[in-house]
Every structure is written in C-alpha cells, then in structure tokens.
Phi, psi and omega in degrees: 000147185293328184273351181283149180273143180279120180252102184292340180294342180270356179292142177299131178085003182297313182295314178298320179295319179298315180296321178296317179297319179295320179295314181297322183284317193251342179300315178299321178294321179294320179296315179299317180296315181296314184284350173290343178261011181283137181278351185276155172285346179269151179269000181241332181268124180271126181232020178116167182274135180202155176255018186298325183283333173290321175294325180295327179299323184264338185232356184282184182297333181260012185298317182298319180296316182288326178295317178294319178296321178295320177298315178299315183298310186287322179293318178294318181297319180294311181293321178295321179294316181295310183294315181293326178293319177298313180296318180295323178295316178295319179294318179295322178298317179292319184286321186268318184258355183276358182072191179275130178219168183295138179066025179296316180295321179294321179297317178296322178296321179293323179293321184275350186303316180299339178284334185261332181280137176305139185298329179295325178292316177299320180296314180295317180297319179294319177298315179298319180296312179297322179293319183293328180265002178073027180278126182290129180282138181171214182300314183295322180294322176296316181298312181297319179296320180291321178300312181296320183286330184275345183305309181295330178291324176284329184294321187301305180292329180291314180293323178296320178295317182293324178295336178274000180256121179293142179284359178294334178296313179292323178296320178295321179296318180288333173294334177265027173072023172278145175283169178299321179295317179294322178296326179285311186285328186260341183244300187288315184299314177297324178291332180277350190304318177302319177293323179294317179297316179298318179296320179293318179294321178295317178297321178300314181294318180299317179291317183297322186267356186290136177240314190297306181297317180300317182295331180278322189259355180285153177265177179294132178085358178251115182234145167253174182301314178299318180287327177293320177296318180297318179296322179289324180294327180297337178268002181119138182283122179248156180300329180293335175293323177295323178294316178297316180298321179294318178294321178294320176296320180297318178298316180297317180296319180296315181295317178296321178296317178299316179300318179295317181293324178297312180293324180291318180296328178288324181288336181275353181283000000 
C-alpha cells in the first residue's frame, strides 16, 4: 500500500546480516579489551585476570614514551577541537543565517570536501603543501592539519542545530533594540550550545584517534598515541599495547556518550 511504511526489519536476511556486521565491527574490539586484562606475557594464552599491563603503561620501560605521546595527543586534540569549533560556528552562522550570497554552494562544498575525499589523499596533499612552503614538520604541523581536518566534523552538528532554531528569536531581540551582535551572543549562541558541544566533542575524538594524517605530517621525534601504538606494533604486539588501545577506546566511548546525552537532553526539552 502507498500509505504503509516500509519496515526494513521484515526483509528476509535482515537479522543475520545485521548480526554479521555487528560481529565484524565489534568482536575485534571486544577481544582486545578482554586480553588487555590477561596476566600472561602472551597475547593469545589466557592465564587469569590482572591489571599488570595497565600498570606497565604508566610505570613500565616504555612509560615515558607513551606519556609523551598521550600529552601530544590530548593537547593537540583539545586545541584542534576548540579552534575547529570556533571556525565551524562562524561558518555555520554565515551559511545558515547569512542568507543567499555568491559562491554559497561552493563554500558549502569546500567545507564538506574533507568528509568525501579519502583521508590518505588529504594526508598526502597536506604533506605536499607543508613541504612546498617550507613549513617544518612537527607538533605545529600536526595541530594545523588536525584543525583543518576537524572543521567539517564540528560544522555538521552545529549547522544542524542552527537550522532547527527559528530566526524569529533574533528578530524579536532586535525589535527590543538589541544589536545584531547582542542577538547573536545572548539569544542565538546559548540556543546553539548543545550543537556546539557535540561538534567540539566530535572534533576532539576525530583528532585524538587520527593516524593517517598525523603519520604523514608529524616530524621526527613527535609521536601521538595512534602513531606510538603503530610503531610499537611493528616490533611485535605486546599486552601493554592492548591496554593502551582499551583506554583510548574508553575515552572515545565516553566522549561519544556525552555528545549523545547532550543532544538527547536538548531534544527532550
């Protein structure tokens, strides 16, 4: 019937395909998490539950390397999230509240381009750009690359939130003699805050977990957690790598959960 809703869950084979996809996606993460608590020096032989490898991350022979990599990862992720969120907020304001202007479609395409282009292409292009202008690769190059790459991820929830806010709020404020700046800072900005927080958290996670772009633009001696893990894995997978991966996964899950709760609490108001 034309008026009936299409229920894909009733399609033949939907449940087996769904279960297969879930297993392929999450079974490796579950295995890594479980074996990070293994007391054995082997990554395959189970010898009981222990936190020794988590302690090894902070006090073991490679602790200094991982602590420095963690500092680089979190400091870059925080600054990249803040900068990209500010830029994304300004871009969303221009795109959503700026009306129709010349090259508006082109501007939206440029903002969304990093989402559609393969990340390896973005990494190579960024490396070529830094090399061509003589920019020294290191901490600053990673930060600049992450800011540029995180902008579209922060832009999406911010623009979606702004599109759901009627412009009558700002018009009412200006009717009460508020300036455009006051209408933005006192009316529109607080209403946009759930989208801004979600965009910032998403940008933080994207920056924290990024490996491909970081591996291309980092300089010698500058490592983030993903590149440090990759370097350690090339020498053989050790149980402490599973512990680091589990902690990194936990941070990502917490951030995504916070972002979800922020957006959900706003929708229930």
